[in-house]
């Protein structure tokens, strides 16, 4: 199952767990089953995300001739954009999701920056700076599409790198 689909499933289960819990109580079998499914779904999502990002860090793609972000970086940022879209359209209470969003951003952006630095190792300092600026610009552009990430501290930390 793809990362985005796993996130979507976990997010839907988040909504149903909250909704059913408020209707039938948090001690019901149905709510506890949904809670368990939601927990497992998020674990699977983060596990698959970890595998993807670990691979990217261990085997960073080579820098491009034009010093633009390599295709694997762009693909990961496209997945992040889809995940942010799911978060944005979610019916689950945002206050319950905000910590999860922070974890998702860290799980994607931190390894991406680490991989970019490793990828830039063969470049001289000025080319490396241009390469990193191009990558962080794409990262910021992805986050800027949504007000909840544009206004987040994470957006500012990418800006300062």
GROMACS .gro file of N, CA and C in nm:
model
  483
    1UNK      N    1   0.086  -0.117   0.000
    1UNK     CA    2   0.000   0.000   0.000
    1UNK      C    3   0.091   0.124   0.000
    2UNK      N    4   0.051   0.223  -0.072
    2UNK     CA    5   0.133   0.344  -0.085
    2UNK      C    6   0.122   0.432   0.040
    3UNK      N    7   0.224   0.512   0.064
    3UNK     CA    8   0.231   0.596   0.184
    3UNK      C    9   0.109   0.687   0.196
    4UNK      N   10   0.072   0.751   0.088
    4UNK     CA   11  -0.041   0.845   0.092
    4UNK      C   12  -0.170   0.771   0.126
    5UNK      N   13  -0.189   0.654   0.070
    5UNK     CA   14  -0.309   0.574   0.100
    5UNK      C   15  -0.311   0.533   0.246
    6UNK      N   16  -0.194   0.495   0.299
    6UNK     CA   17  -0.187   0.460   0.442
    6UNK      C   18  -0.225   0.579   0.531
    7UNK      N   19  -0.178   0.698   0.493
    7UNK     CA   20  -0.213   0.816   0.572
    7UNK      C   21  -0.362   0.844   0.563
    8UNK      N   22  -0.417   0.830   0.444
    8UNK     CA   23  -0.560   0.855   0.426
    8UNK      C   24  -0.642   0.759   0.512
    9UNK      N   25  -0.604   0.633   0.513
    9UNK     CA   26  -0.673   0.533   0.594
    9UNK      C   27  -0.665   0.568   0.743
   10UNK      N   28  -0.546   0.601   0.789
   10UNK     CA   29  -0.529   0.637   0.930
   10UNK      C   30  -0.611   0.760   0.965
   11UNK      N   31  -0.618   0.854   0.873
   11UNK     CA   32  -0.693   0.977   0.896
   11UNK      C   33  -0.843   0.951   0.904
   12UNK      N   34  -0.893   0.864   0.817
   12UNK     CA   35  -1.035   0.827   0.822
   12UNK      C   36  -1.066   0.755   0.952
   13UNK      N   37  -0.977   0.666   0.993
   13UNK     CA   38  -0.997   0.595   1.120
   13UNK      C   39  -0.991   0.692   1.237
   14UNK      N   40  -0.909   0.796   1.226
   14UNK     CA   41  -0.903   0.900   1.329
   14UNK      C   42  -1.040   0.966   1.344
   15UNK      N   43  -1.099   1.001   1.232
   15UNK     CA   44  -1.231   1.064   1.233
   15UNK      C   45  -1.335   0.972   1.296
   16UNK      N   46  -1.340   0.845   1.251
   16UNK     CA   47  -1.440   0.753   1.302
   16UNK      C   48  -1.418   0.720   1.450
   17UNK      N   49  -1.295   0.709   1.492
   17UNK     CA   50  -1.267   0.682   1.633
   17UNK      C   51  -1.322   0.795   1.720
   18UNK      N   52  -1.296   0.919   1.679
   18UNK     CA   53  -1.343   1.035   1.754
   18UNK      C   54  -1.495   1.043   1.751
   19UNK      N   55  -1.554   1.025   1.634
   19UNK     CA   56  -1.699   1.037   1.618
   19UNK      C   57  -1.773   0.928   1.695
   20UNK      N   58  -1.731   0.804   1.675
   20UNK     CA   59  -1.797   0.692   1.743
   20UNK      C   60  -1.775   0.701   1.894
   21UNK      N   61  -1.656   0.741   1.934
   21UNK     CA   62  -1.627   0.756   2.077
   21UNK      C   63  -1.719   0.858   2.143
   22UNK      N   64  -1.750   0.967   2.071
   22UNK     CA   65  -1.838   1.068   2.129
   22UNK      C   66  -1.984   1.023   2.130
   23UNK      N   67  -2.020   0.931   2.041
   23UNK     CA   68  -2.158   0.885   2.034
   23UNK      C   69  -2.187   0.767   2.128
   24UNK      N   70  -2.097   0.670   2.133
   24UNK     CA   71  -2.124   0.550   2.213
   24UNK      C   72  -2.036   0.539   2.336
   25UNK      N   73  -1.943   0.632   2.351
   25UNK     CA   74  -1.855   0.629   2.467
   25UNK      C   75  -1.721   0.566   2.434
   26UNK      N   76  -1.622   0.609   2.508
   26UNK     CA   77  -1.486   0.564   2.481
   26UNK      C   78  -1.457   0.424   2.536
   27UNK      N   79  -1.550   0.369   2.612
   27UNK     CA   80  -1.530   0.235   2.669
   27UNK      C   81  -1.597   0.126   2.585
   28UNK      N   82  -1.660   0.163   2.474
   28UNK     CA   83  -1.730   0.062   2.394
   28UNK      C   84  -1.632  -0.022   2.314
   29UNK      N   85  -1.677  -0.142   2.278
   29UNK     CA   86  -1.593  -0.231   2.197
   29UNK      C   87  -1.564  -0.170   2.060
   30UNK      N   88  -1.664  -0.109   2.002
   30UNK     CA   89  -1.648  -0.050   1.870
   30UNK      C   90  -1.543   0.061   1.872
   31UNK      N   91  -1.552   0.147   1.971
   31UNK     CA   92  -1.454   0.255   1.980
   31UNK      C   93  -1.314   0.202   2.006
   32UNK      N   94  -1.303   0.103   2.093
   32UNK     CA   95  -1.170   0.050   2.122
   32UNK      C   96  -1.112  -0.023   2.000
   33UNK      N   97  -1.197  -0.089   1.922
   33UNK     CA   98  -1.151  -0.154   1.799
   33UNK      C   99  -1.104  -0.050   1.698
   34UNK      N  100  -1.181   0.057   1.682
   34UNK     CA  101  -1.142   0.165   1.592
   34UNK      C  102  -1.012   0.230   1.639
   35UNK      N  103  -1.001   0.250   1.769
   35UNK     CA  104  -0.879   0.310   1.825
   35UNK      C  105  -0.758   0.221   1.794
   36UNK      N  106  -0.774   0.092   1.810
   36UNK     CA  107  -0.665  -0.002   1.783
   36UNK      C  108  -0.629  -0.001   1.633
   37UNK      N  109  -0.730   0.002   1.548
   37UNK     CA  110  -0.705   0.008   1.403
   37UNK      C  111  -0.635   0.138   1.365
   38UNK      N  112  -0.679   0.248   1.424
   38UNK     CA  113  -0.616   0.377   1.396
   38UNK      C  114  -0.470   0.376   1.438
   39UNK      N  115  -0.443   0.324   1.557
   39UNK     CA  116  -0.305   0.317   1.607
   39UNK      C  117  -0.218   0.231   1.515
   40UNK      N  118  -0.269   0.117   1.474
   40UNK     CA  119  -0.194   0.030   1.384
   40UNK      C  120  -0.174   0.095   1.247
   41UNK      N  121  -0.274   0.167   1.200
   41UNK     CA  122  -0.262   0.234   1.070
   41UNK      C  123  -0.154   0.341   1.072
   42UNK      N  124  -0.152   0.421   1.179
   42UNK     CA  125  -0.047   0.522   1.189
   42UNK      C  126   0.091   0.458   1.203
   43UNK      N  127   0.100   0.348   1.278
   43UNK     CA  128   0.228   0.278   1.291
   43UNK      C  129   0.277   0.228   1.155
   44UNK      N  130   0.187   0.170   1.078
   44UNK     CA  131   0.223   0.120   0.944
   44UNK      C  132   0.264   0.237   0.854
   45UNK      N  133   0.191   0.346   0.862
   45UNK     CA  134   0.224   0.464   0.782
   45UNK      C  135   0.364   0.513   0.815
   46UNK      N  136   0.392   0.532   0.943
   46UNK     CA  137   0.524   0.583   0.983
   46UNK      C  138   0.634   0.481   0.955
   47UNK      N  139   0.602   0.353   0.966
   47UNK     CA  140   0.701   0.250   0.935
   47UNK      C  141   0.738   0.255   0.787
   48UNK      N  142   0.639   0.262   0.701
   48UNK     CA  143   0.666   0.269   0.558
   48UNK      C  144   0.737   0.399   0.523
   49UNK      N  145   0.699   0.506   0.586
   49UNK     CA  146   0.765   0.635   0.563
   49UNK      C  147   0.911   0.628   0.606
   50UNK      N  148   0.938   0.564   0.718
   50UNK     CA  149   1.075   0.548   0.767
   50UNK      C  150   1.160   0.468   0.668
   51UNK      N  151   1.103   0.361   0.614
   51UNK     CA  152   1.175   0.280   0.516
   51UNK      C  153   1.211   0.365   0.394
   52UNK      N  154   1.116   0.442   0.347
   52UNK     CA  155   1.138   0.528   0.230
   52UNK      C  156   1.246   0.632   0.257
   53UNK      N  157   1.235   0.700   0.369
   53UNK     CA  158   1.331   0.807   0.398
   53UNK      C  159   1.468   0.752   0.436
   54UNK      N  160   1.472   0.637   0.504
   54UNK     CA  161   1.601   0.575   0.536
   54UNK      C  162   1.676   0.539   0.408
   55UNK      N  163   1.604   0.487   0.312
   55UNK     CA  164   1.665   0.452   0.183
   55UNK      C  165   1.721   0.577   0.116
   56UNK      N  166   1.647   0.686   0.125
   56UNK     CA  167   1.690   0.812   0.064
   56UNK      C  168   1.815   0.867   0.132
   57UNK      N  169   1.825   0.849   0.264
   57UNK     CA  170   1.942   0.897   0.337
   57UNK      C  171   2.063   0.807   0.313
   58UNK      N  172   2.041   0.676   0.312
   58UNK     CA  173   2.153   0.582   0.291
   58UNK      C  174   2.209   0.588   0.150
   59UNK      N  175   2.120   0.607   0.055
   59UNK     CA  176   2.161   0.615  -0.086
   59UNK      C  177   2.107   0.743  -0.148
   60UNK      N  178   2.165   0.856  -0.109
   60UNK     CA  179   2.111   0.982  -0.163
   60UNK      C  180   2.129   0.989  -0.314
   61UNK      N  181   2.031   1.046  -0.382
   61UNK     CA  182   2.045   1.057  -0.527
   61UNK      C  183   2.158   1.154  -0.561
   62UNK      N  184   2.224   1.135  -0.673
   62UNK     CA  185   2.331   1.229  -0.709
   62UNK      C  186   2.272   1.366  -0.738
   63UNK      N  187   2.353   1.467  -0.715
   63UNK     CA  188   2.307   1.602  -0.748
   63UNK      C  189   2.289   1.611  -0.899
   64UNK      N  190   2.202   1.701  -0.940
   64UNK     CA  191   2.175   1.716  -1.083
   64UNK      C  192   2.270   1.820  -1.143
   65UNK      N  193   2.287   1.812  -1.272
   65UNK     CA  194   2.378   1.904  -1.342
   65UNK      C  195   2.333   2.049  -1.320
   66UNK      N  196   2.204   2.071  -1.323
   66UNK     CA  197   2.151   2.207  -1.304
   66UNK      C  198   2.134   2.246  -1.159
   67UNK      N  199   2.176   2.159  -1.067
   67UNK     CA  200   2.165   2.181  -0.922
   67UNK      C  201   2.020   2.196  -0.876
   68UNK      N  202   1.929   2.136  -0.952
   68UNK     CA  203   1.789   2.135  -0.913
   68UNK      C  204   1.764   2.010  -0.828
   69UNK      N  205   1.656   2.007  -0.752
   69UNK     CA  206   1.628   1.889  -0.671
   69UNK      C  207   1.612   1.764  -0.757
   70UNK      N  208   1.675   1.654  -0.717
   70UNK     CA  209   1.661   1.528  -0.791
   70UNK      C  210   1.517   1.476  -0.785
   71UNK      N  211   1.485   1.391  -0.879
   71UNK     CA  212   1.349   1.336  -0.890
   71UNK      C  213   1.301   1.271  -0.761
   72UNK      N  214   1.382   1.189  -0.691
   72UNK     CA  215   1.331   1.128  -0.566
   72UNK      C  216   1.290   1.233  -0.461
   73UNK      N  217   1.357   1.347  -0.458
   73UNK     CA  218   1.319   1.454  -0.365
   73UNK      C  219   1.185   1.513  -0.406
   74UNK      N  220   1.170   1.537  -0.536
   74UNK     CA  221   1.044   1.592  -0.586
   74UNK      C  222   0.927   1.497  -0.560
   75UNK      N  223   0.952   1.367  -0.580
   75UNK     CA  224   0.846   1.269  -0.556
   75UNK      C  225   0.805   1.266  -0.410
   76UNK      N  226   0.901   1.273  -0.320
   76UNK     CA  227   0.868   1.274  -0.177
   76UNK      C  228   0.791   1.401  -0.140
   77UNK      N  229   0.829   1.513  -0.197
   77UNK     CA  230   0.757   1.637  -0.169
   77UNK      C  231   0.615   1.634  -0.228
   78UNK      N  232   0.597   1.565  -0.340
   78UNK     CA  233   0.461   1.549  -0.394
   78UNK      C  234   0.375   1.465  -0.300
   79UNK      N  235   0.436   1.362  -0.242
   79UNK     CA  236   0.362   1.280  -0.145
   79UNK      C  237   0.328   1.362  -0.022
   80UNK      N  238   0.423   1.445   0.022
   80UNK     CA  239   0.395   1.532   0.136
   80UNK      C  240   0.280   1.626   0.105
   81UNK      N  241   0.279   1.681  -0.015
   81UNK     CA  242   0.169   1.772  -0.053
   81UNK      C  243   0.034   1.700  -0.049
   82UNK      N  244   0.030   1.576  -0.096
   82UNK     CA  245  -0.095   1.499  -0.091
   82UNK      C  246  -0.136   1.472   0.053
   83UNK      N  247  -0.040   1.441   0.138
   83UNK     CA  248  -0.069   1.416   0.280
   83UNK      C  249  -0.123   1.543   0.345
   84UNK      N  250  -0.062   1.656   0.313
   84UNK     CA  251  -0.110   1.784   0.368
   84UNK      C  252  -0.250   1.815   0.319
   85UNK      N  253  -0.280   1.779   0.195
   85UNK     CA  254  -0.415   1.797   0.142
   85UNK      C  255  -0.517   1.712   0.217
   86UNK      N  256  -0.478   1.589   0.249
   86UNK     CA  257  -0.566   1.501   0.327
   86UNK      C  258  -0.588   1.560   0.466
   87UNK      N  259  -0.482   1.605   0.527
   87UNK     CA  260  -0.492   1.668   0.660
   87UNK      C  261  -0.586   1.788   0.654
   88UNK      N  262  -0.566   1.871   0.552
   88UNK     CA  263  -0.647   1.992   0.537
   88UNK      C  264  -0.796   1.960   0.522
   89UNK      N  265  -0.827   1.855   0.447
   89UNK     CA  266  -0.967   1.819   0.424
   89UNK      C  267  -1.027   1.727   0.528
   90UNK      N  268  -0.949   1.692   0.626
   90UNK     CA  269  -0.994   1.596   0.727
   90UNK      C  270  -1.107   1.651   0.812
   91UNK      N  271  -1.196   1.561   0.849
   91UNK     CA  272  -1.306   1.598   0.939
   91UNK      C  273  -1.273   1.569   1.084
   92UNK      N  274  -1.161   1.502   1.108
   92UNK     CA  275  -1.118   1.476   1.246
   92UNK      C  276  -1.076   1.608   1.310
   93UNK      N  277  -1.097   1.623   1.441
   93UNK     CA  278  -1.060   1.747   1.508
   93UNK      C  279  -0.911   1.779   1.492
   94UNK      N  280  -0.882   1.901   1.450
   94UNK     CA  281  -0.743   1.941   1.423
   94UNK      C  282  -0.657   1.938   1.550
   95UNK      N  283  -0.715   1.969   1.664
   95UNK     CA  284  -0.636   1.969   1.788
   95UNK      C  285  -0.582   1.830   1.819
   96UNK      N  286  -0.654   1.727   1.777
   96UNK     CA  287  -0.606   1.591   1.799
   96UNK      C  288  -0.503   1.551   1.694
   97UNK      N  289  -0.506   1.619   1.580
   97UNK     CA  290  -0.415   1.586   1.472
   97UNK      C  291  -0.288   1.668   1.471
   98UNK      N  292  -0.282   1.780   1.542
   98UNK     CA  293  -0.170   1.872   1.528
   98UNK      C  294  -0.036   1.807   1.564
   99UNK      N  295  -0.032   1.725   1.667
   99UNK     CA  296   0.093   1.657   1.701
   99UNK      C  297   0.131   1.558   1.592
  100UNK      N  298   0.032   1.491   1.539
  100UNK     CA  299   0.058   1.398   1.430
  100UNK      C  300   0.114   1.468   1.308
  101UNK      N  301   0.065   1.587   1.278
  101UNK     CA  302   0.116   1.662   1.163
  101UNK      C  303   0.262   1.699   1.186
  102UNK      N  304   0.294   1.742   1.305
  102UNK     CA  305   0.432   1.776   1.338
  102UNK      C  306   0.524   1.655   1.319
  103UNK      N  307   0.476   1.539   1.360
  103UNK     CA  308   0.554   1.415   1.343
  103UNK      C  309   0.572   1.380   1.196
  104UNK      N  310   0.468   1.401   1.116
  104UNK     CA  311   0.476   1.373   0.972
  104UNK      C  312   0.578   1.466   0.907
  105UNK      N  313   0.570   1.594   0.940
  105UNK     CA  314   0.664   1.691   0.882
  105UNK      C  315   0.808   1.656   0.918
  106UNK      N  316   0.830   1.622   1.044
  106UNK     CA  317   0.966   1.584   1.086
  106UNK      C  318   1.012   1.456   1.017
  107UNK      N  319   0.922   1.360   1.005
  107UNK     CA  320   0.957   1.231   0.945
  107UNK      C  321   0.991   1.243   0.797
  108UNK      N  322   0.943   1.346   0.731
  108UNK     CA  323   0.973   1.365   0.589
  108UNK      C  324   1.083   1.468   0.569
  109UNK      N  325   1.071   1.582   0.633
  109UNK     CA  326   1.162   1.693   0.604
  109UNK      C  327   1.303   1.672   0.660
  110UNK      N  328   1.315   1.618   0.780
  110UNK     CA  329   1.449   1.599   0.837
  110UNK      C  330   1.535   1.503   0.754
  111UNK      N  331   1.482   1.385   0.718
  111UNK     CA  332   1.563   1.297   0.633
  111UNK      C  333   1.589   1.356   0.494
  112UNK      N  334   1.494   1.432   0.443
  112UNK     CA  335   1.514   1.494   0.312
  112UNK      C  336   1.630   1.593   0.316
  113UNK      N  337   1.638   1.672   0.420
  113UNK     CA  338   1.750   1.766   0.434
  113UNK      C  339   1.881   1.690   0.453
  114UNK      N  340   1.878   1.585   0.533
  114UNK     CA  341   1.998   1.504   0.555
  114UNK      C  342   2.045   1.442   0.424
  115UNK      N  343   1.953   1.386   0.347
  115UNK     CA  344   1.986   1.327   0.219
  115UNK      C  345   2.040   1.432   0.122
  116UNK      N  346   1.982   1.549   0.123
  116UNK     CA  347   2.029   1.657   0.035
  116UNK      C  348   2.173   1.696   0.069
  117UNK      N  349   2.201   1.705   0.197
  117UNK     CA  350   2.339   1.738   0.238
  117UNK      C  351   2.437   1.630   0.193
  118UNK      N  352   2.397   1.505   0.205
  118UNK     CA  353   2.483   1.395   0.162
  118UNK      C  354   2.499   1.397   0.009
  119UNK      N  355   2.392   1.429  -0.058
  119UNK     CA  356   2.395   1.435  -0.203
  119UNK      C  357   2.488   1.547  -0.253
  120UNK      N  358   2.498   1.653  -0.176
  120UNK     CA  359   2.579   1.770  -0.215
  120UNK      C  360   2.726   1.756  -0.179
  121UNK      N  361   2.765   1.646  -0.117
  121UNK     CA  362   2.903   1.632  -0.069
  121UNK      C  363   3.010   1.647  -0.177
  122UNK      N  364   2.981   1.612  -0.300
  122UNK     CA  365   3.082   1.622  -0.405
  122UNK      C  366   3.092   1.759  -0.469
  123UNK      N  367   3.011   1.851  -0.425
  123UNK     CA  368   3.008   1.984  -0.484
  123UNK      C  369   3.100   2.080  -0.410
  124UNK      N  370   3.147   2.184  -0.480
  124UNK     CA  371   3.222   2.288  -0.408
  124UNK      C  372   3.122   2.369  -0.326
  125UNK      N  373   3.172   2.456  -0.240
  125UNK     CA  374   3.084   2.523  -0.144
  125UNK      C  375   2.978   2.611  -0.209
  126UNK      N  376   3.010   2.680  -0.316
  126UNK     CA  377   2.910   2.767  -0.379
  126UNK      C  378   2.803   2.684  -0.450
  127UNK      N  379   2.842   2.578  -0.520
  127UNK     CA  380   2.744   2.491  -0.585
  127UNK      C  381   2.658   2.419  -0.481
  128UNK      N  382   2.721   2.378  -0.373
  128UNK     CA  383   2.647   2.313  -0.265
  128UNK      C  384   2.541   2.407  -0.206
  129UNK      N  385   2.579   2.532  -0.188
  129UNK     CA  386   2.484   2.631  -0.135
  129UNK      C  387   2.367   2.651  -0.230
  130UNK      N  388   2.394   2.661  -0.359
  130UNK     CA  389   2.288   2.678  -0.459
  130UNK      C  390   2.197   2.555  -0.459
  131UNK      N  391   2.256   2.439  -0.456
  131UNK     CA  392   2.181   2.313  -0.455
  131UNK      C  393   2.089   2.307  -0.333
  132UNK      N  394   2.142   2.337  -0.217
  132UNK     CA  395   2.061   2.333  -0.094
  132UNK      C  396   1.951   2.439  -0.096
  133UNK      N  397   1.982   2.556  -0.149
  133UNK     CA  398   1.880   2.662  -0.160
  133UNK      C  399   1.767   2.614  -0.251
  134UNK      N  400   1.801   2.551  -0.362
  134UNK     CA  401   1.698   2.502  -0.454
  134UNK      C  402   1.610   2.396  -0.388
  135UNK      N  403   1.671   2.308  -0.312
  135UNK     CA  404   1.594   2.203  -0.244
  135UNK      C  405   1.505   2.262  -0.135
  136UNK      N  406   1.561   2.349  -0.052
  136UNK     CA  407   1.479   2.408   0.055
  136UNK      C  408   1.371   2.500  -0.002
  137UNK      N  409   1.396   2.559  -0.117
  137UNK     CA  410   1.293   2.641  -0.182
  137UNK      C  411   1.176   2.552  -0.224
  138UNK      N  412   1.204   2.434  -0.278
  138UNK     CA  413   1.096   2.340  -0.312
  138UNK      C  414   1.022   2.294  -0.187
  139UNK      N  415   1.095   2.271  -0.080
  139UNK     CA  416   1.032   2.229   0.045
  139UNK      C  417   0.938   2.338   0.096
  140UNK      N  418   0.988   2.461   0.095
  140UNK     CA  419   0.906   2.573   0.142
  140UNK      C  420   0.785   2.595   0.052
  141UNK      N  421   0.803   2.576  -0.079
  141UNK     CA  422   0.691   2.593  -0.173
  141UNK      C  423   0.581   2.491  -0.143
  142UNK      N  424   0.621   2.370  -0.108
  142UNK     CA  425   0.524   2.266  -0.073
  142UNK      C  426   0.448   2.306   0.053
  143UNK      N  427   0.520   2.351   0.154
  143UNK     CA  428   0.456   2.391   0.280
  143UNK      C  429   0.373   2.517   0.264
  144UNK      N  430   0.414   2.606   0.174
  144UNK     CA  431   0.345   2.734   0.157
  144UNK      C  432   0.206   2.719   0.095
  145UNK      N  433   0.176   2.605   0.040
  145UNK     CA  434   0.046   2.583  -0.023
  145UNK      C  435  -0.069   2.574   0.078
  146UNK      N  436  -0.033   2.557   0.204
  146UNK     CA  437  -0.134   2.542   0.309
  146UNK      C  438  -0.105   2.640   0.422
  147UNK      N  439  -0.206   2.713   0.465
  147UNK     CA  440  -0.185   2.814   0.570
  147UNK      C  441  -0.139   2.751   0.701
  148UNK      N  442  -0.186   2.629   0.732
  148UNK     CA  443  -0.149   2.567   0.860
  148UNK      C  444  -0.002   2.526   0.863
  149UNK      N  445   0.060   2.505   0.748
  149UNK     CA  446   0.203   2.477   0.748
  149UNK      C  447   0.284   2.604   0.721
  150UNK      N  448   0.226   2.695   0.644
  150UNK     CA  449   0.294   2.821   0.615
  150UNK      C  450   0.313   2.902   0.744
  151UNK      N  451   0.219   2.891   0.835
  151UNK     CA  452   0.226   2.964   0.961
  151UNK      C  453   0.294   2.885   1.072
  152UNK      N  454   0.348   2.769   1.039
  152UNK     CA  455   0.406   2.683   1.141
  152UNK      C  456   0.553   2.717   1.167
  153UNK      N  457   0.601   2.683   1.285
  153UNK     CA  458   0.744   2.704   1.315
  153UNK      C  459   0.833   2.624   1.219
  154UNK      N  460   0.785   2.512   1.171
  154UNK     CA  461   0.863   2.428   1.081
  154UNK      C  462   0.896   2.502   0.951
  155UNK      N  463   0.802   2.580   0.903
  155UNK     CA  464   0.822   2.659   0.782
  155UNK      C  465   0.938   2.758   0.803
  156UNK      N  466   0.940   2.818   0.920
  156UNK     CA  467   1.045   2.914   0.951
  156UNK      C  468   1.181   2.846   0.966
  157UNK      N  469   1.185   2.725   1.021
  157UNK     CA  470   1.315   2.658   1.037
  157UNK      C  471   1.375   2.621   0.902
  158UNK      N  472   1.290   2.589   0.805
  158UNK     CA  473   1.341   2.560   0.672
  158UNK      C  474   1.392   2.688   0.608
  159UNK      N  475   1.327   2.794   0.635
  159UNK     CA  476   1.367   2.924   0.581
  159UNK      C  477   1.506   2.963   0.627
  160UNK      N  478   1.538   2.929   0.751
  160UNK     CA  479   1.666   2.972   0.808
  160UNK      C  480   1.782   2.880   0.772
  161UNK      N  481   1.755   2.769   0.704
  161UNK     CA  482   1.864   2.673   0.672
  161UNK      C  483   1.943   2.714   0.553
   0.00000   0.00000   0.00000
